[in-house]
Amino acid sequence: MPSEAKSEPPHAALLTLAGMLLGLRRVSVLMPGVVIFAVAFGAAASAKGLSLVEAVLMSALVYAGVSQLVAMELWRPEWSWGAIVALAFVTVTVNARTILQGASLQPWFSRYPWFVNAFQLSFFTDANWLVGTRYHNEGGRDLGVVLGAGLALWGVWVVMTVPGYLLGALVADPRKYGIDLVMPIFFAAMIVPLWRGKRGALPWIIAGVVALITVRLVDGYAFIIVGALSGAVVGAFLDDPA
């Protein structure tokens, strides 16, 4: 006997200019934070001795936000293989969050050809993931929203690296003016819309506490890895079974 329930017909794989413009409008509220973030990276790159061209190329080709700032913290005039491996491991750990972000939207993205996803994921960031998640939860299905937001953020990120670099050449110690606080403030603002109550905050608290303990006990950037893994493990145990 056939079931009376009918499956929902698949949505068309939309990718329109109107969607891209909508993505631009929705992400515009985050632009001030991205501007300051990019300026902070440019200043850090200048302080580490990169040329303006190298700093702009890193922003344009790597386009990794937090990882770029972490890389500048670890940057050194001379490199060993051990230092290169350590930098790669830390930046991979920082960027690993995008695996889960992409997976959360995979049912939507899977409707598009691989080359479309390869292109739009090149501009995939925390900000347009947040925009895309909200839009998708509201019933929207136009991938242009994610792509438009990502392209807009990329353009701002690259352009604002330049004044940041020039500022860094004038400011001997960017931390004196609180530029080093841009990253934590930006991410604190980003996670507010993701608040799911006290239970959902436990992984964040555990990750923060473990990271603070680790930074006191171990030199370097092990606290990033240990804190992230601790929060992920706690979050996995808290998830309701399917």
C-alpha atoms as a PDB file:
ATOM      1  CA  MET A   1       0.000   0.000   0.000  1.00  0.00           C
ATOM      2  CA  PRO A   2       1.643   3.271  -1.063  1.00  0.00           C
ATOM      3  CA  SER A   3       2.396   5.846   1.561  1.00  0.00           C
ATOM      4  CA  GLU A   4       0.209   8.917   1.611  1.00  0.00           C
ATOM      5  CA  ALA A   5       3.196  11.156   2.374  1.00  0.00           C
ATOM      6  CA  LYS A   6       4.701  12.823  -0.636  1.00  0.00           C
ATOM      7  CA  SER A   7       8.348  13.761  -0.823  1.00  0.00           C
ATOM      8  CA  GLU A   8       9.123  17.406  -1.399  1.00  0.00           C
ATOM      9  CA  PRO A   9      10.180  18.047  -5.004  1.00  0.00           C
ATOM     10  CA  PRO A  10      13.830  19.108  -5.372  1.00  0.00           C
ATOM     11  CA  HIS A  11      14.487  22.815  -5.603  1.00  0.00           C
ATOM     12  CA  ALA A  12      16.012  24.258  -8.719  1.00  0.00           C
ATOM     13  CA  ALA A  13      19.741  24.967  -8.560  1.00  0.00           C
ATOM     14  CA  LEU A  14      19.398  28.743  -8.563  1.00  0.00           C
ATOM     15  CA  LEU A  15      22.324  31.109  -8.937  1.00  0.00           C
ATOM     16  CA  THR A  16      21.199  34.583  -9.947  1.00  0.00           C
ATOM     17  CA  LEU A  17      22.473  38.148  -9.975  1.00  0.00           C
ATOM     18  CA  ALA A  18      19.537  39.135  -7.768  1.00  0.00           C
ATOM     19  CA  GLY A  19      20.701  36.561  -5.233  1.00  0.00           C
ATOM     20  CA  MET A  20      24.240  37.929  -5.327  1.00  0.00           C
ATOM     21  CA  LEU A  21      22.952  41.447  -4.691  1.00  0.00           C
ATOM     22  CA  LEU A  22      20.877  40.140  -1.787  1.00  0.00           C
ATOM     23  CA  GLY A  23      23.985  38.478  -0.359  1.00  0.00           C
ATOM     24  CA  LEU A  24      25.857  41.766  -0.660  1.00  0.00           C
ATOM     25  CA  ARG A  25      23.119  43.611   1.226  1.00  0.00           C
ATOM     26  CA  ARG A  26      22.892  41.015   3.967  1.00  0.00           C
ATOM     27  CA  VAL A  27      26.625  40.844   4.568  1.00  0.00           C
ATOM     28  CA  SER A  28      27.044  44.629   4.555  1.00  0.00           C
ATOM     29  CA  VAL A  29      26.305  44.777   8.293  1.00  0.00           C
ATOM     30  CA  LEU A  30      29.509  42.806   8.883  1.00  0.00           C
ATOM     31  CA  MET A  31      31.659  44.979   6.622  1.00  0.00           C
ATOM     32  CA  PRO A  32      32.937  47.370   9.341  1.00  0.00           C
ATOM     33  CA  GLY A  33      34.387  44.432  11.260  1.00  0.00           C
ATOM     34  CA  VAL A  34      35.949  42.993   8.114  1.00  0.00           C
ATOM     35  CA  VAL A  35      37.502  46.369   7.278  1.00  0.00           C
ATOM     36  CA  ILE A  36      39.177  46.603  10.684  1.00  0.00           C
ATOM     37  CA  PHE A  37      40.176  42.945  10.454  1.00  0.00           C
ATOM     38  CA  ALA A  38      41.869  43.515   7.071  1.00  0.00           C
ATOM     39  CA  VAL A  39      43.598  46.655   8.340  1.00  0.00           C
ATOM     40  CA  ALA A  40      44.950  44.621  11.268  1.00  0.00           C
ATOM     41  CA  PHE A  41      46.384  42.025   8.895  1.00  0.00           C
ATOM     42  CA  GLY A  42      47.986  44.678   6.691  1.00  0.00           C
ATOM     43  CA  ALA A  43      49.590  46.293   9.741  1.00  0.00           C
ATOM     44  CA  ALA A  44      50.873  42.925  10.975  1.00  0.00           C
ATOM     45  CA  ALA A  45      52.297  42.079   7.530  1.00  0.00           C
ATOM     46  CA  SER A  46      54.129  45.398   7.420  1.00  0.00           C
ATOM     47  CA  ALA A  47      55.539  44.863  10.914  1.00  0.00           C
ATOM     48  CA  LYS A  48      56.856  41.431   9.873  1.00  0.00           C
ATOM     49  CA  GLY A  49      58.709  42.840   6.888  1.00  0.00           C
ATOM     50  CA  LEU A  50      56.507  41.692   4.000  1.00  0.00           C
ATOM     51  CA  SER A  51      56.313  43.971   0.983  1.00  0.00           C
ATOM     52  CA  LEU A  52      53.023  45.621   0.040  1.00  0.00           C
ATOM     53  CA  VAL A  53      52.736  43.356  -3.003  1.00  0.00           C
ATOM     54  CA  GLU A  54      53.312  40.238  -0.882  1.00  0.00           C
ATOM     55  CA  ALA A  55      50.693  41.331   1.657  1.00  0.00           C
ATOM     56  CA  VAL A  56      48.074  42.069  -1.029  1.00  0.00           C
ATOM     57  CA  LEU A  57      48.797  38.798  -2.855  1.00  0.00           C
ATOM     58  CA  MET A  58      48.394  36.864   0.384  1.00  0.00           C
ATOM     59  CA  SER A  59      45.021  38.500   0.987  1.00  0.00           C
ATOM     60  CA  ALA A  60      43.907  37.887  -2.607  1.00  0.00           C
ATOM     61  CA  LEU A  61      45.154  34.309  -3.052  1.00  0.00           C
ATOM     62  CA  VAL A  62      45.130  32.849   0.454  1.00  0.00           C
ATOM     63  CA  TYR A  63      42.104  34.811   1.721  1.00  0.00           C
ATOM     64  CA  ALA A  64      42.044  33.085   5.091  1.00  0.00           C
ATOM     65  CA  GLY A  65      41.312  35.831   7.610  1.00  0.00           C
ATOM     66  CA  VAL A  66      42.243  34.460  11.012  1.00  0.00           C
ATOM     67  CA  SER A  67      44.862  32.124   9.565  1.00  0.00           C
ATOM     68  CA  GLN A  68      46.615  35.047   7.929  1.00  0.00           C
ATOM     69  CA  LEU A  69      46.858  36.830  11.284  1.00  0.00           C
ATOM     70  CA  VAL A  70      48.070  33.639  12.966  1.00  0.00           C
ATOM     71  CA  ALA A  71      50.643  33.213  10.195  1.00  0.00           C
ATOM     72  CA  MET A  72      51.906  36.735  10.843  1.00  0.00           C
ATOM     73  CA  GLU A  73      52.283  35.934  14.540  1.00  0.00           C
ATOM     74  CA  LEU A  74      54.427  32.897  13.616  1.00  0.00           C
ATOM     75  CA  TRP A  75      56.273  34.610  10.759  1.00  0.00           C
ATOM     76  CA  ARG A  76      60.061  34.743  10.973  1.00  0.00           C
ATOM     77  CA  PRO A  77      62.909  36.064   8.818  1.00  0.00           C
ATOM     78  CA  GLU A  78      64.453  32.603   8.386  1.00  0.00           C
ATOM     79  CA  TRP A  79      62.568  29.349   8.099  1.00  0.00           C
ATOM     80  CA  SER A  80      63.313  25.751   8.998  1.00  0.00           C
ATOM     81  CA  TRP A  81      61.292  22.723   7.949  1.00  0.00           C
ATOM     82  CA  GLY A  82      60.084  22.350  11.534  1.00  0.00           C
ATOM     83  CA  ALA A  83      58.806  25.932  11.596  1.00  0.00           C
ATOM     84  CA  ILE A  84      57.037  25.450   8.263  1.00  0.00           C
ATOM     85  CA  VAL A  85      55.327  22.269   9.467  1.00  0.00           C
ATOM     86  CA  ALA A  86      54.285  23.969  12.719  1.00  0.00           C
ATOM     87  CA  LEU A  87      52.804  26.920  10.824  1.00  0.00           C
ATOM     88  CA  ALA A  88      50.957  24.597   8.444  1.00  0.00           C
ATOM     89  CA  PHE A  89      49.551  22.513  11.294  1.00  0.00           C
ATOM     90  CA  VAL A  90      48.309  25.512  13.262  1.00  0.00           C
ATOM     91  CA  THR A  91      46.681  27.171  10.236  1.00  0.00           C
ATOM     92  CA  VAL A  92      45.034  23.902   9.175  1.00  0.00           C
ATOM     93  CA  THR A  93      43.605  23.563  12.684  1.00  0.00           C
ATOM     94  CA  VAL A  94      42.276  27.126  12.611  1.00  0.00           C
ATOM     95  CA  ASN A  95      40.692  26.566   9.183  1.00  0.00           C
ATOM     96  CA  ALA A  96      39.226  23.168  10.070  1.00  0.00           C
ATOM     97  CA  ARG A  97      36.032  24.868  11.242  1.00  0.00           C
ATOM     98  CA  THR A  98      35.116  25.458   7.585  1.00  0.00           C
ATOM     99  CA  ILE A  99      34.809  21.680   7.097  1.00  0.00           C
ATOM    100  CA  LEU A 100      31.865  21.610   9.478  1.00  0.00           C
ATOM    101  CA  GLN A 101      30.463  24.844   8.058  1.00  0.00           C
ATOM    102  CA  GLY A 102      30.515  23.448   4.530  1.00  0.00           C
ATOM    103  CA  ALA A 103      29.072  20.134   5.679  1.00  0.00           C
ATOM    104  CA  SER A 104      26.141  21.918   7.329  1.00  0.00           C
ATOM    105  CA  LEU A 105      25.143  23.356   3.929  1.00  0.00           C
ATOM    106  CA  GLN A 106      26.082  20.299   1.833  1.00  0.00           C
ATOM    107  CA  PRO A 107      22.467  19.310   1.013  1.00  0.00           C
ATOM    108  CA  TRP A 108      22.064  22.742  -0.581  1.00  0.00           C
ATOM    109  CA  PHE A 109      25.461  22.903  -2.273  1.00  0.00           C
ATOM    110  CA  SER A 110      25.198  19.354  -3.657  1.00  0.00           C
ATOM    111  CA  ARG A 111      22.590  20.469  -6.204  1.00  0.00           C
ATOM    112  CA  TYR A 112      25.255  22.420  -8.102  1.00  0.00           C
ATOM    113  CA  PRO A 113      28.040  21.204 -10.435  1.00  0.00           C
ATOM    114  CA  TRP A 114      31.446  20.659  -8.869  1.00  0.00           C
ATOM    115  CA  PHE A 115      33.026  23.589 -10.687  1.00  0.00           C
ATOM    116  CA  VAL A 116      30.373  25.971  -9.326  1.00  0.00           C
ATOM    117  CA  ASN A 117      31.056  24.766  -5.802  1.00  0.00           C
ATOM    118  CA  ALA A 118      34.811  24.921  -6.348  1.00  0.00           C
ATOM    119  CA  PHE A 119      34.465  28.574  -7.311  1.00  0.00           C
ATOM    120  CA  GLN A 120      32.028  29.688  -4.612  1.00  0.00           C
ATOM    121  CA  LEU A 121      33.871  27.798  -1.869  1.00  0.00           C
ATOM    122  CA  SER A 122      37.027  29.726  -2.768  1.00  0.00           C
ATOM    123  CA  PHE A 123      35.241  32.722  -1.235  1.00  0.00           C
ATOM    124  CA  PHE A 124      33.611  30.817   1.632  1.00  0.00           C
ATOM    125  CA  THR A 125      34.138  32.476   5.015  1.00  0.00           C
ATOM    126  CA  ASP A 126      32.564  32.575   8.462  1.00  0.00           C
ATOM    127  CA  ALA A 127      30.572  35.657   7.494  1.00  0.00           C
ATOM    128  CA  ASN A 128      28.950  34.387   4.311  1.00  0.00           C
ATOM    129  CA  TRP A 129      28.408  30.987   5.944  1.00  0.00           C
ATOM    130  CA  LEU A 130      26.389  32.800   8.613  1.00  0.00           C
ATOM    131  CA  VAL A 131      24.483  34.762   5.949  1.00  0.00           C
ATOM    132  CA  GLY A 132      23.890  31.616   3.900  1.00  0.00           C
ATOM    133  CA  THR A 133      22.744  29.578   6.900  1.00  0.00           C
ATOM    134  CA  ARG A 134      20.160  32.166   7.911  1.00  0.00           C
ATOM    135  CA  TYR A 135      18.961  32.557   4.339  1.00  0.00           C
ATOM    136  CA  HIS A 136      18.653  28.796   3.846  1.00  0.00           C
ATOM    137  CA  ASN A 137      16.801  28.365   7.147  1.00  0.00           C
ATOM    138  CA  GLU A 138      14.326  30.988   5.938  1.00  0.00           C
ATOM    139  CA  GLY A 139      13.627  28.826   2.888  1.00  0.00           C
ATOM    140  CA  GLY A 140      15.938  30.578   0.393  1.00  0.00           C
ATOM    141  CA  ARG A 141      17.711  28.440  -2.200  1.00  0.00           C
ATOM    142  CA  ASP A 142      19.633  30.888  -4.428  1.00  0.00           C
ATOM    143  CA  LEU A 143      23.371  30.130  -4.151  1.00  0.00           C
ATOM    144  CA  GLY A 144      24.026  33.641  -5.405  1.00  0.00           C
ATOM    145  CA  VAL A 145      23.439  34.859  -1.847  1.00  0.00           C
ATOM    146  CA  VAL A 146      26.466  32.936  -0.569  1.00  0.00           C
ATOM    147  CA  LEU A 147      28.594  33.771  -3.596  1.00  0.00           C
ATOM    148  CA  GLY A 148      27.658  37.462  -3.630  1.00  0.00           C
ATOM    149  CA  ALA A 149      28.447  37.840   0.055  1.00  0.00           C
ATOM    150  CA  GLY A 150      31.752  36.010  -0.391  1.00  0.00           C
ATOM    151  CA  LEU A 151      32.878  38.085  -3.366  1.00  0.00           C
ATOM    152  CA  ALA A 152      32.000  41.329  -1.587  1.00  0.00           C
ATOM    153  CA  LEU A 153      33.951  40.292   1.494  1.00  0.00           C
ATOM    154  CA  TRP A 154      36.929  39.223  -0.623  1.00  0.00           C
ATOM    155  CA  GLY A 155      37.025  42.576  -2.409  1.00  0.00           C
ATOM    156  CA  VAL A 156      36.905  44.529   0.847  1.00  0.00           C
ATOM    157  CA  TRP A 157      39.512  42.265   2.435  1.00  0.00           C
ATOM    158  CA  VAL A 158      41.999  42.740  -0.413  1.00  0.00           C
ATOM    159  CA  VAL A 159      41.479  46.487  -0.790  1.00  0.00           C
ATOM    160  CA  MET A 160      41.670  47.272   2.936  1.00  0.00           C
ATOM    161  CA  THR A 161      44.909  45.342   3.315  1.00  0.00           C
ATOM    162  CA  VAL A 162      46.610  48.307   1.604  1.00  0.00           C
ATOM    163  CA  PRO A 163      45.750  51.062   4.153  1.00  0.00           C
ATOM    164  CA  GLY A 164      46.471  48.555   6.913  1.00  0.00           C
ATOM    165  CA  TYR A 165      49.927  47.966   5.485  1.00  0.00           C
ATOM    166  CA  LEU A 166      50.582  51.685   5.208  1.00  0.00           C
ATOM    167  CA  LEU A 167      49.320  52.178   8.760  1.00  0.00           C
ATOM    168  CA  GLY A 168      51.627  49.422   9.973  1.00  0.00           C
ATOM    169  CA  ALA A 169      54.571  51.215   8.422  1.00  0.00           C
ATOM    170  CA  LEU A 170      53.742  54.248  10.583  1.00  0.00           C
ATOM    171  CA  VAL A 171      52.817  52.442  13.807  1.00  0.00           C
ATOM    172  CA  ALA A 172      55.734  50.620  15.415  1.00  0.00           C
ATOM    173  CA  ASP A 173      53.560  48.612  17.820  1.00  0.00           C
ATOM    174  CA  PRO A 174      49.989  47.983  16.550  1.00  0.00           C
ATOM    175  CA  ARG A 175      49.083  46.336  19.862  1.00  0.00           C
ATOM    176  CA  LYS A 176      49.520  49.688  21.570  1.00  0.00           C
ATOM    177  CA  TYR A 177      46.341  50.834  19.809  1.00  0.00           C
ATOM    178  CA  GLY A 178      44.392  47.635  20.415  1.00  0.00           C
ATOM    179  CA  ILE A 179      44.645  46.313  16.855  1.00  0.00           C
ATOM    180  CA  ASP A 180      45.420  42.861  18.258  1.00  0.00           C
ATOM    181  CA  LEU A 181      41.917  42.839  19.816  1.00  0.00           C
ATOM    182  CA  VAL A 182      40.178  42.965  16.440  1.00  0.00           C
ATOM    183  CA  MET A 183      40.151  39.206  15.928  1.00  0.00           C
ATOM    184  CA  PRO A 184      38.562  38.176  19.266  1.00  0.00           C
ATOM    185  CA  ILE A 185      36.026  41.015  19.107  1.00  0.00           C
ATOM    186  CA  PHE A 186      35.024  40.127  15.543  1.00  0.00           C
ATOM    187  CA  PHE A 187      34.457  36.465  16.372  1.00  0.00           C
ATOM    188  CA  ALA A 188      32.620  37.268  19.586  1.00  0.00           C
ATOM    189  CA  ALA A 189      30.181  39.310  17.499  1.00  0.00           C
ATOM    190  CA  MET A 190      29.915  36.513  14.932  1.00  0.00           C
ATOM    191  CA  ILE A 191      28.863  33.835  17.422  1.00  0.00           C
ATOM    192  CA  VAL A 192      26.070  35.862  19.058  1.00  0.00           C
ATOM    193  CA  PRO A 193      23.470  34.895  16.386  1.00  0.00           C
ATOM    194  CA  LEU A 194      24.437  31.239  16.884  1.00  0.00           C
ATOM    195  CA  TRP A 195      23.496  31.249  20.574  1.00  0.00           C
ATOM    196  CA  ARG A 196      21.443  28.153  21.380  1.00  0.00           C
ATOM    197  CA  GLY A 197      21.111  28.471  25.135  1.00  0.00           C
ATOM    198  CA  LYS A 198      23.256  27.518  28.113  1.00  0.00           C
ATOM    199  CA  ARG A 199      23.754  23.919  27.037  1.00  0.00           C
ATOM    200  CA  GLY A 200      25.100  24.985  23.658  1.00  0.00           C
ATOM    201  CA  ALA A 201      27.552  27.366  25.335  1.00  0.00           C
ATOM    202  CA  LEU A 202      29.316  24.587  27.252  1.00  0.00           C
ATOM    203  CA  PRO A 203      31.710  23.624  24.408  1.00  0.00           C
ATOM    204  CA  TRP A 204      32.702  27.291  24.016  1.00  0.00           C
ATOM    205  CA  ILE A 205      33.391  27.603  27.746  1.00  0.00           C
ATOM    206  CA  ILE A 206      35.376  24.362  27.884  1.00  0.00           C
ATOM    207  CA  ALA A 207      37.412  25.350  24.817  1.00  0.00           C
ATOM    208  CA  GLY A 208      38.181  28.763  26.318  1.00  0.00           C
ATOM    209  CA  VAL A 209      39.183  27.398  29.733  1.00  0.00           C
ATOM    210  CA  VAL A 210      41.387  24.674  28.238  1.00  0.00           C
ATOM    211  CA  ALA A 211      43.017  27.167  25.881  1.00  0.00           C
ATOM    212  CA  LEU A 212      43.779  29.564  28.770  1.00  0.00           C
ATOM    213  CA  ILE A 213      45.316  26.761  30.831  1.00  0.00           C
ATOM    214  CA  THR A 214      47.362  25.553  27.861  1.00  0.00           C
ATOM    215  CA  VAL A 215      48.726  28.993  27.047  1.00  0.00           C
ATOM    216  CA  ARG A 216      50.016  29.210  30.619  1.00  0.00           C
ATOM    217  CA  LEU A 217      51.692  25.808  30.494  1.00  0.00           C
ATOM    218  CA  VAL A 218      52.934  25.488  26.914  1.00  0.00           C
ATOM    219  CA  ASP A 219      54.768  28.034  24.792  1.00  0.00           C
ATOM    220  CA  GLY A 220      53.655  28.775  21.249  1.00  0.00           C
ATOM    221  CA  TYR A 221      50.241  28.214  19.697  1.00  0.00           C
ATOM    222  CA  ALA A 222      49.379  24.785  21.054  1.00  0.00           C
ATOM    223  CA  PHE A 223      46.489  26.447  22.914  1.00  0.00           C
ATOM    224  CA  ILE A 224      44.653  26.951  19.593  1.00  0.00           C
ATOM    225  CA  ILE A 225      44.776  23.253  18.754  1.00  0.00           C
ATOM    226  CA  VAL A 226      44.089  21.951  22.266  1.00  0.00           C
ATOM    227  CA  GLY A 227      41.248  24.411  22.876  1.00  0.00           C
ATOM    228  CA  ALA A 228      39.591  23.699  19.534  1.00  0.00           C
ATOM    229  CA  LEU A 229      39.783  19.926  19.982  1.00  0.00           C
ATOM    230  CA  SER A 230      38.450  20.149  23.543  1.00  0.00           C
ATOM    231  CA  GLY A 231      35.431  22.176  22.452  1.00  0.00           C
ATOM    232  CA  ALA A 232      34.782  19.831  19.525  1.00  0.00           C
ATOM    233  CA  VAL A 233      34.874  16.721  21.735  1.00  0.00           C
ATOM    234  CA  VAL A 234      32.495  18.243  24.282  1.00  0.00           C
ATOM    235  CA  GLY A 235      30.153  19.386  21.503  1.00  0.00           C
ATOM    236  CA  ALA A 236      30.142  15.892  19.992  1.00  0.00           C
ATOM    237  CA  PHE A 237      29.086  14.306  23.293  1.00  0.00           C
ATOM    238  CA  LEU A 238      26.383  16.930  23.817  1.00  0.00           C
ATOM    239  CA  ASP A 239      24.768  16.414  20.418  1.00  0.00           C
ATOM    240  CA  ASP A 240      21.428  14.613  20.556  1.00  0.00           C
ATOM    241  CA  PRO A 241      21.438  11.210  18.881  1.00  0.00           C
ATOM    242  CA  ALA A 242      19.842  11.098  15.452  1.00  0.00           C
END
